[in-house]
């Protein structure tokens, strides 16, 4: 349970990190951010990079900021920075709710939002948030900086569009309309475990009917994604439990579920309907409880 | 492999050591600083026995390399007591029978101390969630929860009095409208 030998590099600027990456990535050099996934993988000798480029010393890289219509999360911003809403927008509150489902407290103190996107585990809460909100991923190398849509970025389980000489420098999450309602529901057998299935959902209710519906699922397929089939069931309709069940059924019908040692595809398909309808009900009921709505 | 010199600041005391880059912080604390109060359990971030306070926050010292902690403030269980006088949380663990074999205890103590200092406003119902971070396989959690609840108010007061930075401020400090 000891990592194989490697050389640790500790750049103090992004440019220095990118130069190191250009020199070392051909030999298998990797970026080390929070290390809460990479270091266990190294301890288990599933990975043995000869070089690690530690970006934790780069000043300002953990910044979370906003522009007119985005929340922008820097490469070393920790999960725990999002425990409380960082922006007065439904996105801030959605991320706050989701953050508490990531592993455990000390892991959230060290692990990073962008690291989760770089790792791209199918059960990553932040990959789900990015997919649901149509995030943009900013990748930099010594040659260029490019912005990639999340649908193009997440290419498969633990697989992304990032080239080996590129560093994920920030993630840009579009803000939601102030009136947007949101819900999140995750199922796993023990708190802190990888999600077996989860759903993030948001919509607005205008004149009694739902619009701008987003339904994202994670932990079900290789890659978290929006389910347009299920979204279409809700668009223009009045919110209600029966309709949410219909959306859940539509979601279950269109997924290609993962299988593992303890769950088969049938189970995860069934779970899809459950997490989708519960996330939608959560979004709806939060507003009802605050005095809005009429159901 | 080559051993590279570095300085660890543990509980206010500097330790000048030489370790390989691959050496985890928990192994450097135990083997090179001789501070064996921090325990090493699963060595991949699951059990929490190695939890310490780094830069004011509770973290797993098996998931960091010693060189990453160079010249930064580290606190371990050895730094909790003031001479012969135990920390209030240590006393609470004794009084509530919150330990039997004691293997997980240093990790639990540093988890709780670090969490209250990072976030003095941590709510009562969050304490159970917090304690689920670490594994105890003999005492059971009821007495650990009881011990922490019995001194939660005092831990909050002490953290506020010590001017705990708080995570909110950490996040807000890095937060601006560009």
Tab-separated table of C-alpha atoms in Angstrom:
chain	number	residue	atom	x	y	z
A	1	UNK	CA	0.000	0.000	0.000
A	2	UNK	CA	2.869	2.382	-0.744
A	3	UNK	CA	2.972	4.354	-4.006
A	4	UNK	CA	5.716	3.473	-6.479
A	5	UNK	CA	8.599	5.971	-6.617
A	6	UNK	CA	7.985	9.200	-8.521
A	7	UNK	CA	9.367	12.709	-8.724
A	8	UNK	CA	7.212	15.494	-7.278
A	9	UNK	CA	7.213	18.882	-8.994
A	10	UNK	CA	5.717	21.912	-7.260
A	11	UNK	CA	5.190	24.762	-9.738
A	12	UNK	CA	4.073	28.161	-8.435
A	13	UNK	CA	2.349	29.385	-11.613
A	14	UNK	CA	0.016	27.833	-14.181
A	15	UNK	CA	2.519	28.538	-16.975
A	16	UNK	CA	5.212	26.673	-15.070
A	17	UNK	CA	2.806	23.748	-14.564
A	18	UNK	CA	1.972	23.691	-18.275
A	19	UNK	CA	5.666	23.681	-19.239
A	20	UNK	CA	6.282	20.763	-16.866
A	21	UNK	CA	3.278	18.950	-18.315
A	22	UNK	CA	4.581	19.493	-21.865
A	23	UNK	CA	7.929	17.998	-20.845
A	24	UNK	CA	6.708	15.140	-18.679
A	25	UNK	CA	3.296	13.995	-19.957
A	26	UNK	CA	4.796	11.806	-22.690
A	27	UNK	CA	6.459	9.787	-19.930
A	28	UNK	CA	3.189	9.537	-17.992
A	29	UNK	CA	3.521	12.647	-15.811
A	30	UNK	CA	0.201	13.690	-14.237
A	31	UNK	CA	-1.298	16.705	-12.506
A	32	UNK	CA	-1.871	16.246	-8.746
A	33	UNK	CA	-4.677	18.407	-7.334
A	34	UNK	CA	-6.531	17.221	-4.209
A	35	UNK	CA	-5.263	13.684	-4.700
A	36	UNK	CA	-8.287	12.069	-3.068
A	37	UNK	CA	-8.731	9.675	-6.008
A	38	UNK	CA	-5.240	9.648	-7.544
A	39	UNK	CA	-3.319	8.896	-4.326
A	40	UNK	CA	-5.465	5.843	-3.377
A	41	UNK	CA	-5.072	4.580	-6.953
A	42	UNK	CA	-1.303	4.997	-6.576
A	43	UNK	CA	-1.334	3.296	-3.164
A	44	UNK	CA	-3.085	0.339	-4.786
A	45	UNK	CA	-0.482	0.460	-7.599
A	46	UNK	CA	-3.197	0.797	-10.206
A	47	UNK	CA	-1.301	3.904	-11.325
A	48	UNK	CA	2.421	4.595	-11.033
A	49	UNK	CA	3.116	7.911	-12.739
A	50	UNK	CA	6.854	8.670	-12.795
A	51	UNK	CA	6.171	12.383	-12.279
A	52	UNK	CA	3.499	14.308	-10.373
A	53	UNK	CA	2.946	18.011	-10.972
A	54	UNK	CA	1.423	19.324	-7.744
A	55	UNK	CA	-0.723	22.396	-8.469
A	56	UNK	CA	-1.685	23.082	-4.841
A	57	UNK	CA	1.010	25.761	-4.457
A	58	UNK	CA	-0.278	27.903	-7.312
A	59	UNK	CA	-1.702	31.052	-5.709
A	60	UNK	CA	-5.268	31.974	-6.637
A	61	UNK	CA	-6.032	28.714	-8.410
A	62	UNK	CA	-8.662	27.824	-5.778
A	63	UNK	CA	-10.699	30.929	-6.616
A	64	UNK	CA	-14.442	30.705	-7.190
A	65	UNK	CA	-15.827	33.702	-9.050
A	66	UNK	CA	-18.783	34.789	-11.132
A	67	UNK	CA	-19.166	36.720	-14.337
A	68	UNK	CA	-22.493	37.977	-15.697
A	69	UNK	CA	-23.913	34.523	-16.333
A	70	UNK	CA	-21.447	31.902	-15.050
A	71	UNK	CA	-20.073	30.516	-11.837
A	72	UNK	CA	-16.391	29.857	-12.521
A	73	UNK	CA	-14.577	27.294	-10.386
A	74	UNK	CA	-10.763	27.260	-10.289
A	75	UNK	CA	-8.640	24.124	-10.525
A	76	UNK	CA	-7.895	23.716	-6.794
A	77	UNK	CA	-11.211	24.923	-5.280
A	78	UNK	CA	-12.080	22.248	-2.719
A	79	UNK	CA	-15.418	20.436	-2.559
A	80	UNK	CA	-15.985	21.962	0.883
A	81	UNK	CA	-15.848	25.514	-0.513
A	82	UNK	CA	-19.282	24.704	-1.935
A	83	UNK	CA	-20.773	23.399	1.342
A	84	UNK	CA	-22.545	26.739	1.672
A	85	UNK	CA	-23.954	28.475	-1.424
A	86	UNK	CA	-21.161	30.534	-3.056
A	87	UNK	CA	-23.504	32.540	-5.260
A	88	UNK	CA	-27.031	33.853	-4.690
A	89	UNK	CA	-28.502	31.797	-7.507
A	90	UNK	CA	-30.148	28.359	-7.638
A	91	UNK	CA	-26.812	26.990	-8.915
A	92	UNK	CA	-25.122	27.931	-5.623
A	93	UNK	CA	-27.828	26.176	-3.622
A	94	UNK	CA	-27.869	23.092	-5.891
A	95	UNK	CA	-24.079	22.683	-5.574
A	96	UNK	CA	-24.352	23.140	-1.809
A	97	UNK	CA	-26.872	20.314	-1.574
A	98	UNK	CA	-24.872	18.024	-3.856
A	99	UNK	CA	-21.560	18.708	-2.077
A	100	UNK	CA	-22.716	16.975	1.102
A	101	UNK	CA	-23.091	13.688	-0.797
A	102	UNK	CA	-19.421	13.563	-1.854
A	103	UNK	CA	-17.431	10.989	0.125
A	104	UNK	CA	-16.817	12.278	3.671
A	105	UNK	CA	-15.918	15.548	5.376
A	106	UNK	CA	-12.068	15.287	5.403
A	107	UNK	CA	-12.107	14.158	1.770
A	108	UNK	CA	-14.206	17.222	0.868
A	109	UNK	CA	-11.663	19.445	2.641
A	110	UNK	CA	-8.910	18.372	0.262
A	111	UNK	CA	-10.507	17.021	-2.938
A	112	UNK	CA	-11.303	19.473	-5.724
A	113	UNK	CA	-14.259	20.168	-8.016
A	114	UNK	CA	-12.082	20.281	-11.142
A	115	UNK	CA	-10.206	17.148	-10.063
A	116	UNK	CA	-13.517	15.277	-10.071
A	117	UNK	CA	-14.102	16.410	-13.639
A	118	UNK	CA	-10.574	15.424	-14.659
A	119	UNK	CA	-11.021	11.976	-13.083
A	120	UNK	CA	-14.509	11.554	-14.655
A	121	UNK	CA	-15.872	8.767	-12.495
A	122	UNK	CA	-19.386	7.775	-13.706
A	123	UNK	CA	-20.675	8.333	-10.141
A	124	UNK	CA	-19.120	11.802	-9.693
A	125	UNK	CA	-21.591	14.343	-8.332
A	126	UNK	CA	-19.680	17.185	-9.989
A	127	UNK	CA	-19.667	15.491	-13.402
A	128	UNK	CA	-23.450	15.236	-12.994
A	129	UNK	CA	-23.723	18.913	-12.037
A	130	UNK	CA	-21.583	19.865	-15.039
A	131	UNK	CA	-23.669	17.726	-17.406
A	132	UNK	CA	-27.013	18.943	-16.051
A	133	UNK	CA	-26.034	22.610	-16.287
A	134	UNK	CA	-24.204	22.321	-19.656
A	135	UNK	CA	-20.853	23.378	-18.234
A	136	UNK	CA	-17.856	24.495	-20.244
A	137	UNK	CA	-14.500	22.935	-19.435
A	138	UNK	CA	-11.397	25.081	-19.942
A	139	UNK	CA	-8.281	23.126	-20.932
A	140	UNK	CA	-4.845	24.720	-21.263
A	141	UNK	CA	-1.530	23.582	-22.688
A	142	UNK	CA	1.628	25.478	-23.617
A	143	UNK	CA	0.207	25.675	-27.152
A	144	UNK	CA	-3.337	26.934	-26.551
A	145	UNK	CA	-6.285	27.313	-24.202
A	146	UNK	CA	-9.563	25.847	-25.408
A	147	UNK	CA	-13.085	25.632	-24.059
A	148	UNK	CA	-14.946	22.363	-24.497
A	149	UNK	CA	-18.653	21.668	-23.974
A	150	UNK	CA	-19.252	19.072	-21.272
A	151	UNK	CA	-21.053	16.775	-23.734
A	152	UNK	CA	-17.888	16.624	-25.813
A	153	UNK	CA	-15.568	16.579	-22.785
A	154	UNK	CA	-17.023	13.540	-20.980
A	155	UNK	CA	-16.128	10.784	-23.438
A	156	UNK	CA	-16.594	7.639	-21.335
A	157	UNK	CA	-16.039	6.195	-17.883
A	158	UNK	CA	-12.797	7.798	-16.600
A	159	UNK	CA	-12.227	9.105	-20.130
A	160	UNK	CA	-12.316	12.717	-21.278
A	161	UNK	CA	-11.427	14.874	-24.262
A	162	UNK	CA	-8.424	16.271	-22.352
A	163	UNK	CA	-5.130	15.668	-24.171
A	164	UNK	CA	-2.292	14.400	-21.994
A	165	UNK	CA	-0.391	17.701	-22.210
A	166	UNK	CA	-3.479	19.692	-21.172
A	167	UNK	CA	-4.457	20.836	-17.691
A	168	UNK	CA	-8.063	21.432	-16.674
A	169	UNK	CA	-7.755	25.021	-15.424
A	170	UNK	CA	-11.374	25.906	-14.665
A	171	UNK	CA	-14.991	24.882	-15.108
A	172	UNK	CA	-17.657	27.405	-16.116
A	173	UNK	CA	-21.184	26.625	-14.925
A	174	UNK	CA	-24.013	28.677	-16.467
A	175	UNK	CA	-26.193	30.313	-13.800
A	176	UNK	CA	-29.883	29.438	-13.721
A	177	UNK	CA	-32.850	31.812	-13.791
A	178	UNK	CA	-33.465	33.228	-10.310
A	179	UNK	CA	-36.872	31.538	-10.213
A	180	UNK	CA	-35.534	28.107	-11.207
A	181	UNK	CA	-36.447	25.266	-8.865
A	182	UNK	CA	-34.052	22.399	-8.351
A	183	UNK	CA	-33.931	18.967	-6.793
A	184	UNK	CA	-31.243	16.363	-6.231
A	185	UNK	CA	-31.664	12.743	-5.215
A	186	UNK	CA	-28.874	10.208	-4.771
A	187	UNK	CA	-29.157	6.545	-3.850
A	188	UNK	CA	-26.375	4.432	-2.421
A	189	UNK	CA	-26.236	1.797	0.279
A	190	UNK	CA	-24.153	3.811	2.773
A	191	UNK	CA	-23.603	7.549	3.067
A	192	UNK	CA	-20.392	8.514	1.306
A	193	UNK	CA	-20.323	5.524	-1.041
A	194	UNK	CA	-20.286	5.903	-4.810
A	195	UNK	CA	-23.784	6.633	-6.092
A	196	UNK	CA	-25.624	3.692	-7.613
A	197	UNK	CA	-27.920	6.240	-9.202
A	198	UNK	CA	-28.581	9.958	-8.836
A	199	UNK	CA	-30.491	12.733	-10.531
A	200	UNK	CA	-30.244	16.519	-10.580
A	201	UNK	CA	-33.286	18.315	-11.978
A	202	UNK	CA	-34.222	21.944	-12.492
A	203	UNK	CA	-37.138	23.751	-14.108
A	204	UNK	CA	-39.066	26.993	-13.971
A	205	UNK	CA	-42.820	27.224	-13.572
A	206	UNK	CA	-44.297	30.057	-15.616
A	207	UNK	CA	-48.082	30.562	-15.621
A	208	UNK	CA	-48.466	27.169	-13.976
A	209	UNK	CA	-46.512	25.171	-16.541
A	210	UNK	CA	-42.958	23.875	-16.570
A	211	UNK	CA	-40.261	25.260	-18.821
A	212	UNK	CA	-36.467	25.087	-19.265
A	213	UNK	CA	-36.525	21.579	-17.824
A	214	UNK	CA	-33.161	19.929	-17.206
A	215	UNK	CA	-32.890	16.344	-16.002
A	216	UNK	CA	-29.394	14.940	-15.499
A	217	UNK	CA	-28.528	11.452	-14.302
A	218	UNK	CA	-25.266	10.086	-12.889
A	219	UNK	CA	-23.997	6.715	-11.705
A	220	UNK	CA	-26.404	4.986	-14.095
A	221	UNK	CA	-24.464	5.080	-17.351
A	222	UNK	CA	-20.762	5.423	-18.158
A	223	UNK	CA	-21.136	9.176	-18.388
A	224	UNK	CA	-23.522	11.537	-16.579
A	225	UNK	CA	-25.794	13.279	-19.093
A	226	UNK	CA	-29.067	15.110	-19.643
A	227	UNK	CA	-32.060	12.986	-20.646
A	228	UNK	CA	-33.941	14.988	-23.265
A	229	UNK	CA	-36.596	12.254	-23.632
A	230	UNK	CA	-37.596	12.730	-20.008
A	231	UNK	CA	-37.323	16.524	-20.203
A	232	UNK	CA	-39.777	16.556	-23.135
A	233	UNK	CA	-42.391	14.773	-21.011
A	234	UNK	CA	-42.431	17.771	-18.659
A	235	UNK	CA	-41.954	20.779	-20.950
A	236	UNK	CA	-45.173	22.831	-21.047
A	237	UNK	CA	-46.987	20.641	-18.503
A	238	UNK	CA	-48.323	21.424	-15.028
A	239	UNK	CA	-46.046	19.932	-12.346
A	240	UNK	CA	-47.399	17.031	-10.310
A	241	UNK	CA	-46.525	13.608	-8.902
A	242	UNK	CA	-48.118	11.631	-11.754
A	243	UNK	CA	-46.251	13.614	-14.376
A	244	UNK	CA	-42.986	13.140	-12.467
A	245	UNK	CA	-43.587	9.376	-12.496
A	246	UNK	CA	-44.120	9.566	-16.282
A	247	UNK	CA	-40.830	11.442	-16.648
A	248	UNK	CA	-39.142	8.773	-14.504
A	249	UNK	CA	-40.526	6.053	-16.774
A	250	UNK	CA	-39.339	7.918	-19.878
A	251	UNK	CA	-35.884	8.244	-18.293
A	252	UNK	CA	-35.721	4.540	-17.444
A	253	UNK	CA	-36.693	3.660	-21.015
A	254	UNK	CA	-33.842	5.606	-22.616
A	255	UNK	CA	-30.819	4.725	-20.449
A	256	UNK	CA	-28.103	2.161	-21.130
A	257	UNK	CA	-27.307	1.146	-17.548
A	258	UNK	CA	-23.969	0.009	-16.129
A	259	UNK	CA	-23.654	-3.350	-14.446
A	260	UNK	CA	-21.301	-4.243	-11.619
A	261	UNK	CA	-20.751	-7.045	-9.123
A	262	UNK	CA	-23.814	-6.171	-7.046
A	263	UNK	CA	-26.254	-4.469	-9.419
A	264	UNK	CA	-27.447	-5.533	-12.839
A	265	UNK	CA	-28.782	-3.328	-15.630
A	266	UNK	CA	-32.395	-4.084	-14.751
A	267	UNK	CA	-31.850	-2.799	-11.221
A	268	UNK	CA	-30.212	0.408	-12.391
A	269	UNK	CA	-32.960	0.978	-14.964
A	270	UNK	CA	-35.553	0.698	-12.220
A	271	UNK	CA	-33.467	2.973	-10.014
A	272	UNK	CA	-33.375	5.571	-12.805
A	273	UNK	CA	-37.157	6.012	-12.614
A	274	UNK	CA	-36.964	6.357	-8.839
A	275	UNK	CA	-34.163	8.939	-8.655
A	276	UNK	CA	-35.637	11.035	-11.499
A	277	UNK	CA	-39.128	11.211	-10.014
A	278	UNK	CA	-37.762	11.923	-6.515
A	279	UNK	CA	-35.435	14.704	-7.723
A	280	UNK	CA	-38.373	16.289	-9.579
A	281	UNK	CA	-40.622	15.973	-6.534
A	282	UNK	CA	-37.845	17.522	-4.429
A	283	UNK	CA	-37.630	20.487	-6.797
A	284	UNK	CA	-41.391	20.921	-6.744
A	285	UNK	CA	-41.935	20.401	-3.021
A	286	UNK	CA	-39.159	22.781	-1.984
A	287	UNK	CA	-41.142	25.526	-3.667
A	288	UNK	CA	-44.486	24.286	-2.374
A	289	UNK	CA	-43.095	24.294	1.165
A	290	UNK	CA	-41.897	27.852	0.722
A	291	UNK	CA	-45.461	28.885	-0.060
A	292	UNK	CA	-45.366	28.822	-3.857
A	293	UNK	CA	-47.251	26.355	-6.054
A	294	UNK	CA	-50.685	24.946	-5.443
A	295	UNK	CA	-50.393	21.153	-5.319
B	1	UNK	CA	15.508	6.437	-4.431
B	2	UNK	CA	16.774	9.748	-3.291
B	3	UNK	CA	15.704	11.269	-0.018
B	4	UNK	CA	15.066	14.979	-0.155
B	5	UNK	CA	15.261	17.289	2.878
B	6	UNK	CA	12.216	19.202	4.110
B	7	UNK	CA	10.882	20.771	7.291
B	8	UNK	CA	7.587	19.705	8.857
B	9	UNK	CA	6.058	22.024	11.461
B	10	UNK	CA	4.115	19.774	13.784
B	11	UNK	CA	2.321	21.192	16.809
B	12	UNK	CA	4.591	24.236	16.629
B	13	UNK	CA	7.834	22.216	16.602
B	14	UNK	CA	10.030	22.055	13.474
B	15	UNK	CA	11.212	18.618	12.318
B	16	UNK	CA	14.005	18.610	9.717
B	17	UNK	CA	13.727	15.284	7.938
B	18	UNK	CA	14.771	13.666	4.647
B	19	UNK	CA	12.232	11.518	2.826
B	20	UNK	CA	11.449	10.309	-0.674
B	21	UNK	CA	8.816	12.211	-2.649
B	22	UNK	CA	6.534	9.194	-2.504
B	23	UNK	CA	6.418	9.074	1.297
B	24	UNK	CA	2.958	9.884	2.636
B	25	UNK	CA	2.545	12.440	5.388
B	26	UNK	CA	1.353	9.817	7.887
B	27	UNK	CA	4.435	7.680	7.310
B	28	UNK	CA	6.754	10.695	7.658
B	29	UNK	CA	5.052	11.732	10.912
B	30	UNK	CA	5.358	8.257	12.377
B	31	UNK	CA	8.697	7.068	11.027
B	32	UNK	CA	10.730	10.247	10.559
B	33	UNK	CA	9.301	12.587	13.215
B	34	UNK	CA	8.706	9.756	15.697
B	35	UNK	CA	5.145	10.963	16.290
B	36	UNK	CA	3.264	7.683	16.463
B	37	UNK	CA	0.062	9.161	17.892
B	38	UNK	CA	-1.295	9.435	14.348
B	39	UNK	CA	-2.316	5.932	13.336
B	40	UNK	CA	-2.047	4.341	9.918
B	41	UNK	CA	-4.967	2.076	9.044
B	42	UNK	CA	-6.192	1.421	5.521
B	43	UNK	CA	-3.626	3.639	3.751
B	44	UNK	CA	-6.126	4.633	1.061
B	45	UNK	CA	-8.359	7.231	2.656
B	46	UNK	CA	-11.247	5.083	3.847
B	47	UNK	CA	-10.786	4.480	7.569
B	48	UNK	CA	-9.788	7.921	8.885
B	49	UNK	CA	-7.331	6.665	11.547
B	50	UNK	CA	-4.654	9.004	10.103
B	51	UNK	CA	-6.824	12.157	10.191
B	52	UNK	CA	-4.799	15.227	11.218
B	53	UNK	CA	-5.322	18.987	11.009
B	54	UNK	CA	-3.384	20.525	8.101
B	55	UNK	CA	-3.625	24.256	7.394
B	56	UNK	CA	-6.501	24.387	9.886
B	57	UNK	CA	-8.590	21.683	8.217
B	58	UNK	CA	-9.042	17.988	9.027
B	59	UNK	CA	-7.586	15.820	6.250
B	60	UNK	CA	-6.402	12.251	5.661
B	61	UNK	CA	-2.622	12.226	6.105
B	62	UNK	CA	-2.348	9.014	4.049
B	63	UNK	CA	-3.649	10.911	0.990
B	64	UNK	CA	-0.967	13.603	1.048
B	65	UNK	CA	2.732	13.361	0.477
B	66	UNK	CA	5.018	14.685	3.197
B	67	UNK	CA	6.674	17.128	0.799
B	68	UNK	CA	3.290	18.737	0.119
B	69	UNK	CA	3.063	19.635	3.808
B	70	UNK	CA	6.513	21.240	4.042
B	71	UNK	CA	6.640	24.463	6.106
B	72	UNK	CA	2.874	24.477	6.734
B	73	UNK	CA	1.109	24.116	10.089
B	74	UNK	CA	0.329	20.499	11.013
B	75	UNK	CA	-1.476	19.437	14.172
B	76	UNK	CA	-1.608	15.915	15.493
B	77	UNK	CA	-3.085	14.271	18.555
B	78	UNK	CA	0.197	14.894	20.428
B	79	UNK	CA	-0.589	18.619	20.348
B	80	UNK	CA	-4.058	18.442	21.903
B	81	UNK	CA	-3.222	18.176	25.610
B	82	UNK	CA	-1.635	21.097	27.442
B	83	UNK	CA	1.026	19.292	29.481
B	84	UNK	CA	-0.836	17.017	31.888
B	85	UNK	CA	-4.155	18.740	31.175
B	86	UNK	CA	-6.164	16.916	28.525
B	87	UNK	CA	-8.110	18.732	25.793
B	88	UNK	CA	-11.849	19.011	26.592
B	89	UNK	CA	-12.613	16.555	23.803
B	90	UNK	CA	-10.151	13.990	25.171
B	91	UNK	CA	-11.789	14.296	28.599
B	92	UNK	CA	-15.226	13.917	27.013
B	93	UNK	CA	-14.094	10.716	25.270
B	94	UNK	CA	-12.928	9.327	28.630
B	95	UNK	CA	-16.060	10.327	30.515
B	96	UNK	CA	-18.431	8.946	27.866
B	97	UNK	CA	-16.534	5.716	27.257
B	98	UNK	CA	-16.006	6.739	23.622
B	99	UNK	CA	-13.030	4.437	23.162
B	100	UNK	CA	-12.107	0.850	23.851
B	101	UNK	CA	-9.062	-0.275	21.869
B	102	UNK	CA	-8.176	3.317	20.980
B	103	UNK	CA	-6.881	2.660	17.475
B	104	UNK	CA	-9.355	5.016	15.809
B	105	UNK	CA	-9.330	7.603	18.623
B	106	UNK	CA	-6.567	9.979	17.422
B	107	UNK	CA	-8.309	10.207	14.035
B	108	UNK	CA	-11.693	10.946	15.623
B	109	UNK	CA	-10.211	13.590	17.938
B	110	UNK	CA	-8.459	15.455	15.119
B	111	UNK	CA	-11.494	15.105	12.827
B	112	UNK	CA	-13.742	16.774	15.372
B	113	UNK	CA	-11.267	19.429	16.520
B	114	UNK	CA	-10.475	20.342	12.907
B	115	UNK	CA	-14.112	20.407	11.846
B	116	UNK	CA	-15.205	22.721	14.661
B	117	UNK	CA	-12.282	25.050	13.961
B	118	UNK	CA	-13.023	25.113	10.222
B	119	UNK	CA	-16.712	25.642	10.806
B	120	UNK	CA	-17.713	26.669	14.352
B	121	UNK	CA	-21.330	26.851	13.199
B	122	UNK	CA	-21.454	23.143	12.402
B	123	UNK	CA	-25.001	22.090	13.247
B	124	UNK	CA	-25.952	19.408	15.745
B	125	UNK	CA	-27.476	17.175	13.056
B	126	UNK	CA	-24.261	17.485	11.020
B	127	UNK	CA	-22.241	15.906	13.842
B	128	UNK	CA	-23.501	12.403	13.010
B	129	UNK	CA	-22.660	12.937	9.357
B	130	UNK	CA	-19.213	14.221	10.357
B	131	UNK	CA	-18.513	11.206	12.569
B	132	UNK	CA	-19.494	8.827	9.753
B	133	UNK	CA	-16.216	9.958	8.101
B	134	UNK	CA	-14.116	7.656	10.284
B	135	UNK	CA	-14.362	3.972	11.081
B	136	UNK	CA	-14.662	2.607	14.612
B	137	UNK	CA	-15.028	-1.157	14.827
B	138	UNK	CA	-15.203	-1.819	18.559
B	139	UNK	CA	-16.631	0.996	20.673
B	140	UNK	CA	-19.502	1.786	18.356
B	141	UNK	CA	-20.607	5.253	17.444
B	142	UNK	CA	-23.227	6.006	20.101
B	143	UNK	CA	-20.713	6.942	22.771
B	144	UNK	CA	-18.539	8.875	20.335
B	145	UNK	CA	-21.578	10.938	19.280
B	146	UNK	CA	-22.453	11.430	22.942
B	147	UNK	CA	-18.931	12.593	23.798
B	148	UNK	CA	-18.827	15.113	20.961
B	149	UNK	CA	-22.318	16.458	21.703
B	150	UNK	CA	-21.413	16.892	25.379
B	151	UNK	CA	-18.694	19.427	24.513
B	152	UNK	CA	-19.991	20.791	21.186
B	153	UNK	CA	-20.958	24.140	22.724
B	154	UNK	CA	-17.530	24.508	24.323
B	155	UNK	CA	-15.727	23.540	21.093
B	156	UNK	CA	-17.776	26.148	19.216
B	157	UNK	CA	-16.963	28.839	21.798
B	158	UNK	CA	-13.254	28.006	21.790
B	159	UNK	CA	-13.098	28.023	17.991
B	160	UNK	CA	-14.854	31.379	17.784
B	161	UNK	CA	-12.657	32.842	20.538
B	162	UNK	CA	-9.535	31.652	18.713
B	163	UNK	CA	-10.768	33.543	15.645
B	164	UNK	CA	-11.320	30.417	13.566
B	165	UNK	CA	-11.061	31.366	9.913
B	166	UNK	CA	-14.028	29.254	8.912
B	167	UNK	CA	-14.498	27.692	5.522
B	168	UNK	CA	-17.096	30.233	4.504
B	169	UNK	CA	-14.451	32.898	4.717
B	170	UNK	CA	-11.973	30.736	2.858
B	171	UNK	CA	-14.475	30.377	0.051
B	172	UNK	CA	-15.545	34.011	0.198
B	173	UNK	CA	-11.907	35.108	0.263
B	174	UNK	CA	-11.441	33.493	-3.104
B	175	UNK	CA	-14.763	34.733	-4.347
B	176	UNK	CA	-15.177	37.932	-6.273
B	177	UNK	CA	-17.228	39.302	-9.080
B	178	UNK	CA	-14.985	39.608	-12.085
